[in-house]
Amino acid sequence: MRGDLVRKLAARGLATGAAVLAFIVVALTGATTWGLALSVLALAATVWERRVRPGADSGAETTLIAAGVLVGYARQLDAGFDPALAGTALILLGLMVLTGPLRDAGHLELRAANLPVRTWVPQVTARLGDLVAALLAVLALAALAALPAVVALAASMLAGGAVGAVAVKLVQRRMRPASGGSPVTRELRRHQPEFLLYFSAPPGSEYQVTMWLPYLERIGRPFVVMLREPDALPVIAAATTAPVLYCPTLRNMDEVLVPSLRAAFYVNHGAKNSHCLRFTQLTHIQLHHGDSDKASSANPVSAIFDRIFVAGEAAIDRYARAGVDIPADKFVVVGRPQVEAIEVGTGPTGPRPNPTVLYTPTWTGHHADADYCSLGVAEGLLSRLLDQGATVILRPHPYTTQNPTSARQLARLHDLLAADRARTGRQHLFGAAASGLTLAESVNRADALISDVSGVVSDWLYSGKPYAVTDTGADGDRFLERFPLAASGYVLRRDMVNLDEVLTQLLQTDPLAGVRWATRRRYLGDFPAETYAEAFLAAARRELDPSWSAPIPRTASDSPLSPAT
């Protein structure tokens, strides 16, 4: 996080400073050649800034550089007023005026991946700043070579024509929509998707979708993925062969809601879910992106969905315990299909002299009452594990580095494990090495788990192996009441006073082995291991059955959400 901020500040300072310096050198000194060379470097800095800070507005810097390049060109030719250079200046002025509005308009365009159509307009508008920078670099180099001004005019007209074509296309899209729908709409009608997966979340949340894509594909029916943020498009498009659509506006959503669609799946409770819930002809199904005893797993907003697919009966109890009244017929127990790759232990664990321990700290959450993160006390915990000869697999939550304090704490853990690996040769896995494993692979490699309150514990439970849960709050005796899954594990107090006792139970005696199997059935369903994912697939197919009937339309009084305008 801190390194990212430093990089962004450096890019901003370099782009602005280089632009100002280039203009001063050209306009106020006689060192025209140096000024033009600095202009090229300043243009490169503005391009780099847009890579480091997507959406950065470098209009002021680009305008200053353009003025310096034109002044330098005129000095290099030293021929008085030149109509070709004046025409170049007018075209540049037009480009400066149009680039921002066209870029903003392009951001509102539908984009598609994994469909045989090319949504080229938004891709071009996103690169207009780079196009103008490239044009100015060409002009600066032409000035350095003292080429005739007509060369500059020709290059400017070429760039202006490209920008004009994009502007015309955008105007046509606004003023004269294509009959029969857009190319994307027409292609979707041919594709005949039966359901969509709707996703809206901050960058870095794509794992919420990618964990479900293999199982949605195994349903065996055509579907599409609808995204509301552009950053997720390349990541998710690379993870599936299904069409992936970025719909920045409600109008875009209307375009792609083809008649063949019957259901919409969701993986979180994002605020923009309301934009899709307005389509009452669909059956709306909440999948969640994990099962845990966190407060967010019993969100009252779940009541808006027609179906709530849950891993086991414990999830239904969780809503009741939180005072969330949801009709029983909305819940469908489908297990947690993502755990099917986890190997299930069949016998007692027994003492292990050199165990492998998976440690999965969660993030701090958006609010203090949702902060279950144990990173603040993790150095002492890992040090004690290392003293006992353990090999550690460290898998933090994907959001961990968004918090500067957590990022620093995590870096210290990496240093601790790296130093122990160098000293003992134990092959700890952390950083890129750990993130390269799936969660199932990490679980299969480990003998025991230490985790914060999170969905990882539920997934681990499928293995039948022992686990410990950190109590990072001030709940005291109410901890097990609020987080009953911890009752089948060993609770590690935040002050670590019971650390040795917990490690003995976790790695040697394991007195709760029998209790875990009963808990496993409550949390993950009682489905055969060899066909575990079939429970989800069968439930999803039932919702897509041709004999389906549309759900009763909801009214504003039924819903805790109202569509944004």
XYZ file of C-alpha atoms in Angstrom:
565
model
C 0.000 0.000 0.000
C 2.709 2.474 0.978
C 4.833 1.517 -2.038
C 1.823 2.024 -4.307
C 1.218 5.503 -2.889
C 4.866 6.461 -3.339
C 4.765 5.261 -6.954
C 1.643 7.314 -7.678
C 3.112 10.450 -6.096
C 6.343 9.964 -8.023
C 4.445 9.584 -11.301
C 2.409 12.729 -10.603
C 5.477 14.761 -9.682
C 7.547 13.535 -12.614
C 4.812 14.184 -15.189
C 4.047 17.696 -13.930
C 7.660 18.669 -13.276
C 8.915 17.445 -16.640
C 6.117 19.259 -18.507
C 6.822 22.562 -16.746
C 10.576 22.218 -17.210
C 10.245 21.395 -20.915
C 8.054 24.435 -21.547
C 10.365 26.780 -19.608
C 13.432 25.569 -21.495
C 11.741 25.995 -24.903
C 9.907 29.241 -24.235
C 12.346 31.142 -22.022
C 15.783 29.997 -23.172
C 17.521 29.497 -26.467
C 18.088 25.779 -25.830
C 15.329 24.654 -28.214
C 16.863 21.240 -28.905
C 17.100 20.462 -25.197
C 13.557 21.716 -24.670
C 12.153 19.451 -27.399
C 14.053 16.468 -26.004
C 12.651 17.221 -22.562
C 9.170 17.378 -24.115
C 9.526 13.802 -25.338
C 10.577 12.690 -21.862
C 7.659 14.614 -20.321
C 5.245 12.846 -22.672
C 6.658 9.490 -21.618
C 6.113 10.538 -17.992
C 2.437 11.371 -18.644
C 1.916 7.953 -20.265
C 3.567 6.251 -17.281
C 1.367 8.222 -14.880
C -1.762 6.940 -16.629
C -0.470 3.393 -16.164
C 0.254 3.935 -12.472
C -2.884 6.014 -11.864
C -5.629 4.746 -14.193
C -7.989 7.585 -14.998
C -5.396 10.284 -14.182
C -6.162 13.579 -15.901
C -2.955 14.832 -17.532
C -4.714 17.435 -19.672
C -2.872 20.415 -18.173
C 0.552 18.787 -18.621
C -0.238 17.721 -22.187
C -1.429 21.234 -23.092
C 1.776 22.755 -21.694
C 3.912 20.247 -23.610
C 1.952 20.902 -26.833
C 2.546 24.646 -26.495
C 6.256 24.063 -25.965
C 6.522 21.711 -28.962
C 4.784 24.219 -31.264
C 7.024 27.064 -30.089
C 10.074 24.860 -30.561
C 8.940 23.784 -34.042
C 8.470 27.416 -35.096
C 11.946 28.292 -33.827
C 13.527 25.344 -35.603
C 12.000 26.402 -38.943
C 12.610 30.113 -38.316
C 10.392 31.012 -41.286
C 7.884 33.395 -39.725
C 4.183 32.579 -39.908
C 3.609 29.102 -41.329
C -0.011 28.168 -42.293
C 0.744 24.451 -41.967
C 2.009 24.932 -38.420
C -1.022 27.106 -37.619
C -3.296 24.319 -38.920
C -1.416 21.848 -36.754
C -2.004 24.071 -33.731
C -5.765 24.222 -34.436
C -5.991 20.439 -34.748
C -4.068 20.028 -31.496
C -6.448 22.452 -29.814
C -9.399 20.400 -31.006
C -7.802 17.208 -29.736
C -7.188 18.766 -26.336
C -10.809 19.886 -26.104
C -12.281 16.566 -27.263
C -10.051 14.014 -25.543
C -11.545 14.362 -22.055
C -15.253 14.273 -23.032
C -14.681 11.408 -25.490
C -12.800 9.418 -22.864
C -15.639 9.966 -20.374
C -18.241 8.960 -22.968
C -16.229 5.869 -23.841
C -16.214 4.809 -20.191
C -20.009 4.541 -20.421
C -19.881 2.142 -23.362
C -20.622 -1.561 -23.120
C -17.564 -3.793 -23.424
C -17.555 -7.498 -24.197
C -15.073 -10.347 -24.042
C -15.383 -13.949 -25.252
C -17.947 -12.895 -27.863
C -17.286 -12.711 -31.642
C -17.888 -8.956 -31.693
C -15.445 -6.105 -31.346
C -16.356 -3.335 -28.929
C -13.559 -1.124 -30.242
C -14.902 2.335 -29.390
C -14.381 2.174 -25.582
C -10.958 0.595 -26.117
C -9.908 3.474 -28.370
C -11.334 6.205 -26.140
C -9.433 4.749 -23.184
C -6.203 5.273 -25.163
C -6.884 8.766 -26.527
C -4.432 10.282 -24.078
C -1.714 7.952 -25.356
C -2.644 8.826 -28.958
C -2.212 12.538 -28.305
C 1.072 11.860 -26.488
C 2.332 9.819 -29.451
C 1.344 12.600 -31.865
C 3.192 15.219 -29.817
C 6.254 12.963 -29.641
C 6.202 12.673 -33.448
C 5.928 16.462 -33.749
C 8.805 16.986 -31.323
C 11.015 14.582 -33.271
C 9.998 16.216 -36.559
C 10.936 19.610 -35.079
C 14.313 18.270 -33.926
C 14.927 17.085 -37.505
C 13.690 20.453 -38.859
C 11.210 18.689 -41.179
C 8.751 20.877 -43.115
C 5.648 21.911 -41.195
C 3.491 20.033 -43.696
C 4.768 16.812 -42.094
C 3.406 17.975 -38.742
C 0.093 18.913 -40.374
C -0.241 15.501 -42.051
C 0.447 13.650 -38.807
C -2.037 15.839 -36.932
C -4.729 15.332 -39.576
C -4.247 11.570 -39.368
C -4.683 11.587 -35.591
C -7.574 14.038 -35.829
C -9.337 11.807 -38.326
C -9.079 8.833 -35.981
C -10.486 10.839 -33.096
C -13.243 12.220 -35.349
C -14.260 8.686 -36.340
C -14.591 7.735 -32.676
C -16.649 10.873 -31.969
C -19.012 10.129 -34.861
C -19.474 6.550 -33.671
C -20.316 7.706 -30.149
C -22.826 10.257 -31.455
C -24.469 7.602 -33.622
C -24.772 5.295 -30.617
C -26.507 8.060 -28.652
C -28.698 9.542 -31.383
C -29.486 6.556 -33.619
C -29.448 3.194 -31.797
C -29.048 0.284 -34.189
C -32.274 -1.455 -35.183
C -32.451 -4.914 -33.670
C -30.076 -3.913 -30.877
C -26.314 -3.480 -30.705
C -23.923 -6.109 -32.127
C -23.464 -7.426 -28.584
C -27.224 -7.783 -28.112
C -27.622 -9.586 -31.426
C -24.789 -11.982 -30.598
C -26.248 -12.689 -27.161
C -29.576 -13.559 -28.756
C -27.744 -16.128 -30.847
C -25.865 -17.388 -27.779
C -29.164 -17.891 -25.883
C -27.794 -17.639 -22.315
C -30.092 -19.104 -19.672
C -28.572 -17.384 -16.657
C -26.139 -14.644 -15.727
C -23.616 -14.201 -12.958
C -23.800 -10.621 -11.717
C -20.752 -9.059 -10.050
C -19.960 -5.688 -8.545
C -17.063 -5.204 -6.109
C -13.828 -3.221 -5.634
C -10.647 -4.231 -7.512
C -9.014 -7.313 -6.037
C -12.344 -9.060 -5.389
C -12.360 -11.134 -8.573
C -11.736 -14.303 -6.555
C -15.391 -14.105 -5.502
C -16.324 -14.890 -9.113
C -13.485 -17.175 -10.169
C -14.247 -19.622 -7.333
C -17.706 -20.178 -8.843
C -16.952 -20.169 -12.573
C -15.937 -23.865 -12.854
C -19.196 -24.944 -11.208
C -21.366 -22.611 -13.263
C -19.744 -24.078 -16.374
C -20.511 -27.603 -15.108
C -24.227 -26.765 -14.980
C -24.055 -27.335 -18.715
C -26.195 -24.377 -19.790
C -25.036 -21.247 -21.663
C -24.527 -18.228 -19.413
C -22.928 -14.786 -19.284
C -21.031 -12.831 -16.635
C -22.151 -9.246 -16.091
C -19.639 -6.869 -14.470
C -20.156 -3.331 -13.199
C -16.498 -2.306 -12.775
C -13.999 -2.322 -15.686
C -10.938 -3.579 -13.778
C -12.476 -7.031 -13.383
C -13.027 -7.585 -17.122
C -9.588 -8.934 -18.170
C -9.180 -11.114 -15.074
C -12.573 -12.772 -15.290
C -12.573 -13.051 -19.088
C -9.318 -15.025 -18.834
C -10.893 -17.424 -16.310
C -13.829 -18.577 -18.459
C -14.947 -19.151 -22.016
C -18.384 -17.708 -21.246
C -19.175 -14.196 -22.543
C -18.138 -11.502 -20.069
C -19.827 -8.100 -20.283
C -18.879 -4.825 -18.617
C -22.069 -2.786 -18.219
C -21.283 0.636 -16.715
C -24.863 1.955 -17.056
C -28.401 0.712 -16.498
C -29.006 1.206 -20.208
C -26.186 -1.253 -20.952
C -27.840 -3.780 -18.660
C -31.123 -3.379 -20.519
C -29.264 -4.067 -23.784
C -27.905 -7.422 -22.684
C -30.941 -8.748 -20.826
C -32.054 -11.047 -23.639
C -35.325 -13.040 -23.390
C -33.597 -16.415 -22.914
C -32.314 -15.413 -19.455
C -34.150 -17.072 -16.568
C -31.977 -16.568 -13.501
C -29.274 -14.354 -12.031
C -26.643 -15.562 -9.568
C -24.858 -13.252 -7.111
C -21.714 -13.806 -5.040
C -21.917 -10.894 -2.577
C -24.237 -8.222 -1.200
C -22.815 -5.324 -3.235
C -24.893 -2.139 -3.341
C -25.209 -2.306 -7.132
C -26.972 -5.681 -6.907
C -30.175 -3.632 -6.806
C -29.570 -2.642 -10.432
C -30.056 -6.254 -11.503
C -32.701 -7.166 -8.924
C -35.082 -4.797 -10.716
C -35.463 -7.439 -13.455
C -38.348 -9.249 -11.760
C -38.721 -11.760 -14.605
C -35.518 -13.445 -13.367
C -35.064 -15.760 -10.403
C -32.401 -14.111 -8.233
C -30.098 -16.518 -6.388
C -27.474 -15.574 -3.778
C -24.441 -17.887 -3.701
C -22.095 -15.963 -1.355
C -18.325 -16.269 -1.747
C -17.680 -18.275 1.396
C -19.356 -19.629 4.514
C -18.341 -18.286 7.888
C -19.740 -17.092 11.196
C -18.899 -13.485 10.383
C -21.755 -11.033 10.796
C -21.675 -10.366 7.050
C -22.739 -13.985 6.419
C -26.148 -13.214 7.936
C -26.768 -9.969 6.074
C -30.447 -8.922 6.216
C -30.171 -7.912 2.557
C -30.225 -11.633 1.705
C -33.992 -11.477 2.161
C -34.382 -9.710 -1.186
C -33.269 -12.781 -3.160
C -35.668 -15.437 -4.390
C -33.282 -18.229 -3.395
C -30.338 -18.365 -1.003
C -27.980 -21.249 -1.695
C -26.209 -22.180 1.551
C -23.586 -24.767 2.401
C -25.440 -26.381 5.304
C -28.097 -26.046 7.988
C -25.701 -23.976 10.103
C -26.028 -21.099 7.641
C -29.807 -21.071 8.044
C -29.409 -21.097 11.832
C -26.985 -18.198 11.525
C -29.655 -15.928 10.035
C -32.115 -16.908 12.775
C -29.500 -16.290 15.464
C -28.918 -12.813 14.018
C -32.648 -12.060 14.118
C -33.005 -12.034 10.326
C -36.423 -13.439 9.431
C -36.299 -15.157 6.032
C -38.896 -17.690 4.839
C -37.544 -21.236 5.023
C -38.479 -21.993 1.426
C -35.921 -19.462 0.179
C -33.021 -21.522 1.511
C -31.510 -24.365 -0.492
C -28.748 -26.475 1.098
C -26.218 -27.216 -1.655
C -22.964 -27.790 0.193
C -19.828 -25.863 -0.668
C -18.745 -27.321 -4.028
C -15.317 -25.671 -3.874
C -14.246 -28.167 -1.179
C -14.586 -31.230 -3.427
C -10.848 -31.081 -4.200
C -9.975 -31.267 -0.491
C -8.760 -34.661 0.691
C -10.768 -36.024 3.611
C -8.854 -37.605 6.513
C -10.097 -41.031 7.561
C -8.184 -41.781 10.765
C -6.882 -40.071 13.910
C -4.292 -37.411 13.308
C -1.934 -38.334 16.163
C 1.110 -36.345 17.267
C 3.274 -34.973 14.471
C 6.853 -34.024 15.350
C 7.333 -31.734 12.318
C 3.843 -30.629 11.298
C 2.842 -28.364 8.427
C 0.518 -25.631 9.672
C -1.637 -23.445 7.450
C -2.102 -19.919 8.866
C -4.816 -17.798 7.228
C -5.243 -14.351 8.816
C -8.268 -12.456 7.550
C -8.448 -8.704 6.822
C -9.557 -5.911 9.146
C -12.979 -5.408 7.561
C -14.677 -2.115 6.737
C -15.697 -1.451 10.343
C -14.166 -2.058 13.772
C -16.895 -4.521 14.783
C -15.997 -6.685 11.756
C -12.242 -6.743 12.487
C -11.284 -10.373 13.100
C -7.667 -9.939 11.938
C -4.935 -11.529 14.093
C -1.921 -10.091 12.280
C -1.147 -7.821 15.222
C -0.207 -10.826 17.373
C 0.972 -13.138 14.613
C 4.744 -12.726 15.115
C 4.613 -14.428 18.509
C 2.338 -17.130 17.141
C 4.588 -17.983 14.199
C 7.709 -17.832 16.341
C 6.240 -20.473 18.656
C 5.290 -22.657 15.689
C 8.831 -22.403 14.358
C 10.197 -23.369 17.788
C 8.132 -26.556 17.547
C 9.633 -27.439 14.179
C 6.573 -26.558 12.123
C 6.583 -25.712 8.431
C 4.231 -22.782 7.822
C 1.993 -22.002 4.865
C 0.945 -18.346 5.172
C -2.142 -17.335 3.140
C -3.505 -13.888 4.073
C -6.831 -12.515 2.846
C -6.594 -10.824 -0.603
C -7.581 -7.469 0.964
C -4.779 -7.535 3.549
C -2.431 -5.125 1.771
C -5.184 -2.504 1.401
C -4.535 -1.644 5.051
C -1.047 -0.089 5.507
C -0.684 -1.440 9.056
C -1.665 -4.952 7.992
C 0.702 -4.745 5.033
C 3.620 -3.921 7.349
C 2.670 -6.712 9.752
C 2.487 -9.177 6.879
C 5.902 -8.069 5.593
C 7.420 -8.799 9.014
C 5.954 -12.310 8.922
C 7.495 -12.852 5.490
C 10.870 -11.765 6.879
C 10.477 -14.108 9.857
C 9.697 -17.122 7.661
C 12.431 -16.272 5.154
C 15.016 -16.092 7.939
C 13.905 -19.438 9.386
C 13.970 -21.067 5.958
C 17.538 -19.862 5.433
C 18.539 -21.143 8.871
C 16.739 -24.512 8.972
C 15.938 -25.346 5.365
C 12.238 -25.799 6.162
C 10.232 -24.967 3.039
C 7.766 -22.405 4.338
C 5.339 -21.109 1.730
C 4.419 -17.417 1.735
C 4.023 -14.534 -0.682
C 3.888 -15.547 -4.350
C 4.718 -19.189 -3.550
C 1.637 -19.514 -1.334
C -0.711 -17.516 -3.563
C 0.251 -19.811 -6.435
C -1.536 -22.654 -4.632
C -5.285 -23.032 -4.522
C -6.860 -23.135 -1.098
C -7.586 -26.836 -1.587
C -3.919 -27.493 -2.383
C -2.887 -25.595 0.742
C -5.338 -27.566 2.877
C -4.125 -30.885 1.448
C -0.501 -30.027 2.269
C -1.205 -29.016 5.872
C -1.733 -31.090 9.017
C -3.474 -28.356 10.998
C -4.999 -24.899 10.522
C -4.767 -21.701 12.526
C -7.246 -19.151 11.235
C -9.207 -16.085 12.155
C -12.990 -16.120 11.915
C -13.452 -16.568 8.157
C -14.786 -18.812 5.442
C -11.477 -20.674 5.334
C -12.450 -22.505 8.527
C -15.603 -23.915 6.929
C -13.655 -25.107 3.895
C -10.976 -26.647 6.123
C -13.667 -28.409 8.143
C -14.324 -30.655 5.148
C -10.886 -32.244 5.593
C -11.698 -33.432 9.122
C -8.289 -32.248 10.343
C -7.828 -30.159 13.518
C -7.987 -26.383 13.547
C -7.651 -23.427 15.894
C -9.551 -20.136 15.679
C -8.268 -16.835 17.032
C -10.524 -14.817 19.317
C -9.458 -11.293 18.363
C -12.393 -9.433 19.906
C -13.697 -8.592 23.327
C -16.515 -11.161 23.343
C -15.106 -13.235 26.188
C -17.488 -16.077 27.013
C -19.792 -14.990 24.163
C -17.199 -15.832 21.519
C -18.475 -19.378 21.004
C -22.038 -18.105 21.049
C -21.315 -15.667 18.234
C -18.997 -18.007 16.316
C -20.177 -21.565 17.027
C -17.878 -23.099 14.407
C -15.003 -22.333 16.777
C -16.480 -24.823 19.288
C -15.178 -27.695 17.157
C -11.711 -26.170 17.144
C -9.322 -24.781 19.697
C -9.843 -21.131 20.603
C -6.668 -19.077 20.752
C -7.027 -16.001 22.916
C -5.822 -12.679 21.605
C -3.343 -12.233 24.466
C -1.840 -15.656 23.561
C -1.769 -16.797 27.199
C -3.121 -20.205 26.140
C -0.894 -20.573 23.068
C 1.072 -23.606 24.338
C -2.103 -25.343 25.479
C -3.786 -24.788 22.113
C -0.751 -25.987 20.150
C -0.634 -29.173 22.240
C -4.293 -29.881 21.510
C -3.960 -28.899 17.861
C -0.802 -30.826 17.020
C -0.778 -33.703 19.506
C -3.838 -34.750 21.544
C -6.750 -33.421 19.384
C -9.565 -34.143 21.866
C -12.244 -32.609 19.574
C -11.769 -34.991 16.643
C -15.175 -36.622 17.089
C -17.012 -33.315 17.510
C -15.689 -32.018 14.187
C -17.466 -34.668 12.119
C -20.889 -33.719 13.474
C -20.097 -30.040 12.901
C -18.930 -30.841 9.374
C -22.376 -32.205 8.482
C -24.136 -29.110 9.873
C -21.909 -26.653 8.072
C -21.212 -28.415 4.777
C -24.155 -30.745 4.267
C -24.251 -34.515 4.320
C -23.392 -35.339 0.701
C -21.238 -38.218 -0.620
C -17.630 -37.118 -1.177
C -17.457 -38.691 -4.638
C -20.444 -36.642 -5.900
C -20.276 -33.710 -3.495
C -20.644 -30.908 -6.090
C -23.715 -32.556 -7.624
C -25.925 -31.075 -4.889
C -25.179 -27.569 -6.163
C -25.402 -28.528 -9.834
C -28.767 -30.243 -9.359
C -30.195 -27.284 -7.420
C -29.023 -24.817 -10.087
C -30.492 -26.933 -12.897
C -33.840 -27.073 -11.099
C -33.969 -23.273 -11.132
C -33.306 -23.340 -14.899
C -35.822 -26.048 -15.721
C -37.961 -25.157 -18.774
C -41.087 -25.595 -16.679
C -39.968 -22.778 -14.391
C -42.452 -20.128 -13.330
C -41.476 -16.533 -12.806
C -41.150 -15.430 -9.176
C -43.812 -13.141 -7.777
C -42.698 -9.569 -8.578
C -41.384 -7.737 -5.571
C -42.678 -4.346 -4.536
C -40.800 -1.518 -2.894
C -42.321 -2.465 0.463
C -40.936 -6.025 0.153
C -37.380 -4.950 -0.498
C -34.669 -3.466 1.722
C -33.122 -2.151 -1.479
C -34.297 0.318 -4.075
C -32.704 0.585 -7.525
C -30.290 3.467 -7.917
C -31.220 6.008 -10.519
